[in-house]
């Protein structure tokens, strides 16, 4: 039977300078189908979607929407054809409010009289429909946690009434299970309305839970397209990485020793209330909780990036107060920040500079301090190990795929000389093969006697990697789990306050 596809992309080809990003791709999506697009970092997933939405110009190939060939040469034309895209990198205006961002297209059309109250009410309505009436439409986007920024991004796209295709490029990377459930409900509702959804994710469990079809890409080409119920996770992984991956979580042989850092009665704003905990040599301590639980804020306060109002920190036996991140780094405390785009990498700078950062010690916020030549060499090696895909070390980080940017921001920290290192969502957006390498690196750090703290929204990762887990909720520690107690049920129970 000849199916009429909602979208057909045929013979799509694209080069970026010396990089052949898309090699003669054929990609078809049926109406009312949730179609996953998976593959390693740099495989070409985002580029293919940018070609579809008009954000990137293809060198060659044709695009048909509902059987009719369309010329999509700009995002505007993409929208006119019914293509709504939620990009991996948000496209929000940080200085504008939530409501203004949601209606940005209407606001920038001009020639219209704007009723601000209407705008806010409508924005509230949309957020409510999504299940997020706790987001205030009047707040500036820059003041929202990353997860809520993501929700605003989604709301903005739902303003496009003629959406035929919704592209979600790693929408859950910044969300935790409770927001993910809401997002999935919404996606399923859209599917029932006949919208086709293209879903890019490195979280394969989600792919199986949500998607009807899966297309695997590798090195700019399509490897295969299958029905989701015709393949299992193991087979999908091998098809993505081109080899068998037996264990996702490698074994760690670290001896847990004396306390390296002890935090007592830390308070900093509403999100950090009387937080006390300790982490030991060789230990991997997890922080779990919902978005907005205060995990990131806690770590930023410890690190001197946020003001400490009360409490104390003892690091390697000495009482410390860090007025800024530079002082923390100097005392051998490290923090890989959650918000990579603003704090983790300098997008316009080269991969080499971002990896070594030696010339950037002067930068106040989050210096990626690599102290000597040995560390630089190590950072380079870690980039290699993580199979970071780039053309030249001199290219700007902005030319890398999302996951490869993440590898750059991580490499320098994994190489840095720390006694305690805090990793806020270390594997966000990273492909499954590189995840295993990151886990091995974390295990190595622990084996060297470094205390490691991981904040992660991926439950599988918390369960697979941590010796002990602290659960936060609304700025407070609400639970602590050890060894066999670290289960999905227990984590949800504490996080939800059950
Ligand atoms: N604007 C650009 N300039 C130069 N090269 C680019 C540009 N955008 C993408 N590339 C390159 O094209 C290739 C595919 O990148 P793409 O972003 O599509 O990967 P991806 O599959 O989305 O990966 P990830 O899972 O990491 O997001 C990569 O080698 C990337 O470096
Ligand atoms: Mg991408």
PDB file of C-alpha atoms and ligand atoms in Angstrom, residues 16 19 21 39-48 50 88 169-170 202 389-390 398-404 429, ligand 1:
ATOM      1  CA  UNK A  16      29.337  22.443   6.612  1.00  0.00           C
ATOM      2  CA  UNK A  19      31.961  18.209   7.366  1.00  0.00           C
ATOM      3  CA  UNK A  21      26.698  16.420   7.933  1.00  0.00           C
ATOM      4  CA  UNK A  39      22.000   8.396  17.040  1.00  0.00           C
ATOM      5  CA  UNK A  40      25.341   9.391  18.467  1.00  0.00           C
ATOM      6  CA  UNK A  41      26.370  12.982  19.113  1.00  0.00           C
ATOM      7  CA  UNK A  42      27.093  14.638  15.804  1.00  0.00           C
ATOM      8  CA  UNK A  43      25.160  12.037  13.787  1.00  0.00           C
ATOM      9  CA  UNK A  44      23.183  14.800  12.073  1.00  0.00           C
ATOM     10  CA  UNK A  45      19.803  14.665  13.846  1.00  0.00           C
ATOM     11  CA  UNK A  46      19.496  18.360  14.655  1.00  0.00           C
ATOM     12  CA  UNK A  47      20.815  19.350  11.246  1.00  0.00           C
ATOM     13  CA  UNK A  48      18.197  17.206   9.499  1.00  0.00           C
ATOM     14  CA  UNK A  50      16.869  22.317  10.857  1.00  0.00           C
ATOM     15  CA  UNK A  88      17.896  21.715  21.514  1.00  0.00           C
ATOM     16  CA  UNK A 169      14.894  18.053  19.878  1.00  0.00           C
ATOM     17  CA  UNK A 170      15.797  16.545  23.249  1.00  0.00           C
ATOM     18  CA  UNK A 202      19.336  10.111  24.045  1.00  0.00           C
ATOM     19  CA  UNK A 389      33.358  14.829  17.072  1.00  0.00           C
ATOM     20  CA  UNK A 390      34.940  17.950  15.609  1.00  0.00           C
ATOM     21  CA  UNK A 398      29.195  26.764  18.577  1.00  0.00           C
ATOM     22  CA  UNK A 399      29.902  24.656  15.484  1.00  0.00           C
ATOM     23  CA  UNK A 400      29.662  21.447  17.513  1.00  0.00           C
ATOM     24  CA  UNK A 401      26.529  19.362  17.961  1.00  0.00           C
ATOM     25  CA  UNK A 402      24.781  19.737  21.337  1.00  0.00           C
ATOM     26  CA  UNK A 403      26.254  16.598  22.864  1.00  0.00           C
ATOM     27  CA  UNK A 404      29.748  17.410  21.691  1.00  0.00           C
ATOM     28  CA  UNK A 429      22.439  15.351  25.890  1.00  0.00           C
TER      29      UNK A 429
HETATM   30  N1  LIG B   1      26.624  25.506  12.089  1.00  0.00           N
HETATM   31  C1  LIG B   1      27.510  24.514  11.927  1.00  0.00           C
HETATM   32  N2  LIG B   1      28.743  24.751  11.462  1.00  0.00           N
HETATM   33  C2  LIG B   1      29.636  23.759  11.278  1.00  0.00           C
HETATM   34  N3  LIG B   1      29.387  22.460  11.541  1.00  0.00           N
HETATM   35  C3  LIG B   1      28.173  22.156  12.014  1.00  0.00           C
HETATM   36  C4  LIG B   1      27.165  23.151  12.240  1.00  0.00           C
HETATM   37  N4  LIG B   1      26.057  22.556  12.716  1.00  0.00           N
HETATM   38  C5  LIG B   1      26.344  21.239  12.802  1.00  0.00           C
HETATM   39  N5  LIG B   1      27.611  20.985  12.372  1.00  0.00           N
HETATM   40  C6  LIG B   1      28.267  19.674  12.310  1.00  0.00           C
HETATM   41  O1  LIG B   1      27.373  18.766  11.683  1.00  0.00           O
HETATM   42  C7  LIG B   1      27.428  17.491  12.298  1.00  0.00           C
HETATM   43  C8  LIG B   1      26.039  17.064  12.761  1.00  0.00           C
HETATM   44  O2  LIG B   1      25.642  17.882  13.832  1.00  0.00           O
HETATM   45  P1  LIG B   1      24.199  17.792  14.508  1.00  0.00           P
HETATM   46  O3  LIG B   1      24.081  18.972  15.399  1.00  0.00           O
HETATM   47  O4  LIG B   1      23.168  17.616  13.467  1.00  0.00           O
HETATM   48  O5  LIG B   1      24.324  16.442  15.380  1.00  0.00           O
HETATM   49  P2  LIG B   1      23.257  15.740  16.343  1.00  0.00           P
HETATM   50  O6  LIG B   1      22.967  14.398  15.780  1.00  0.00           O
HETATM   51  O7  LIG B   1      22.115  16.649  16.572  1.00  0.00           O
HETATM   52  O8  LIG B   1      24.114  15.525  17.686  1.00  0.00           O
HETATM   53  P3  LIG B   1      23.738  15.711  19.256  1.00  0.00           P
HETATM   54  O9  LIG B   1      23.141  14.425  19.698  1.00  0.00           O
HETATM   55  O10 LIG B   1      25.062  15.923  19.905  1.00  0.00           O
HETATM   56  O11 LIG B   1      22.850  16.880  19.385  1.00  0.00           O
HETATM   57  C9  LIG B   1      28.451  17.622  13.441  1.00  0.00           C
HETATM   58  O12 LIG B   1      29.688  17.140  12.968  1.00  0.00           O
HETATM   59  C10 LIG B   1      28.511  19.106  13.688  1.00  0.00           C
HETATM   60  O13 LIG B   1      29.764  19.497  14.204  1.00  0.00           O
END
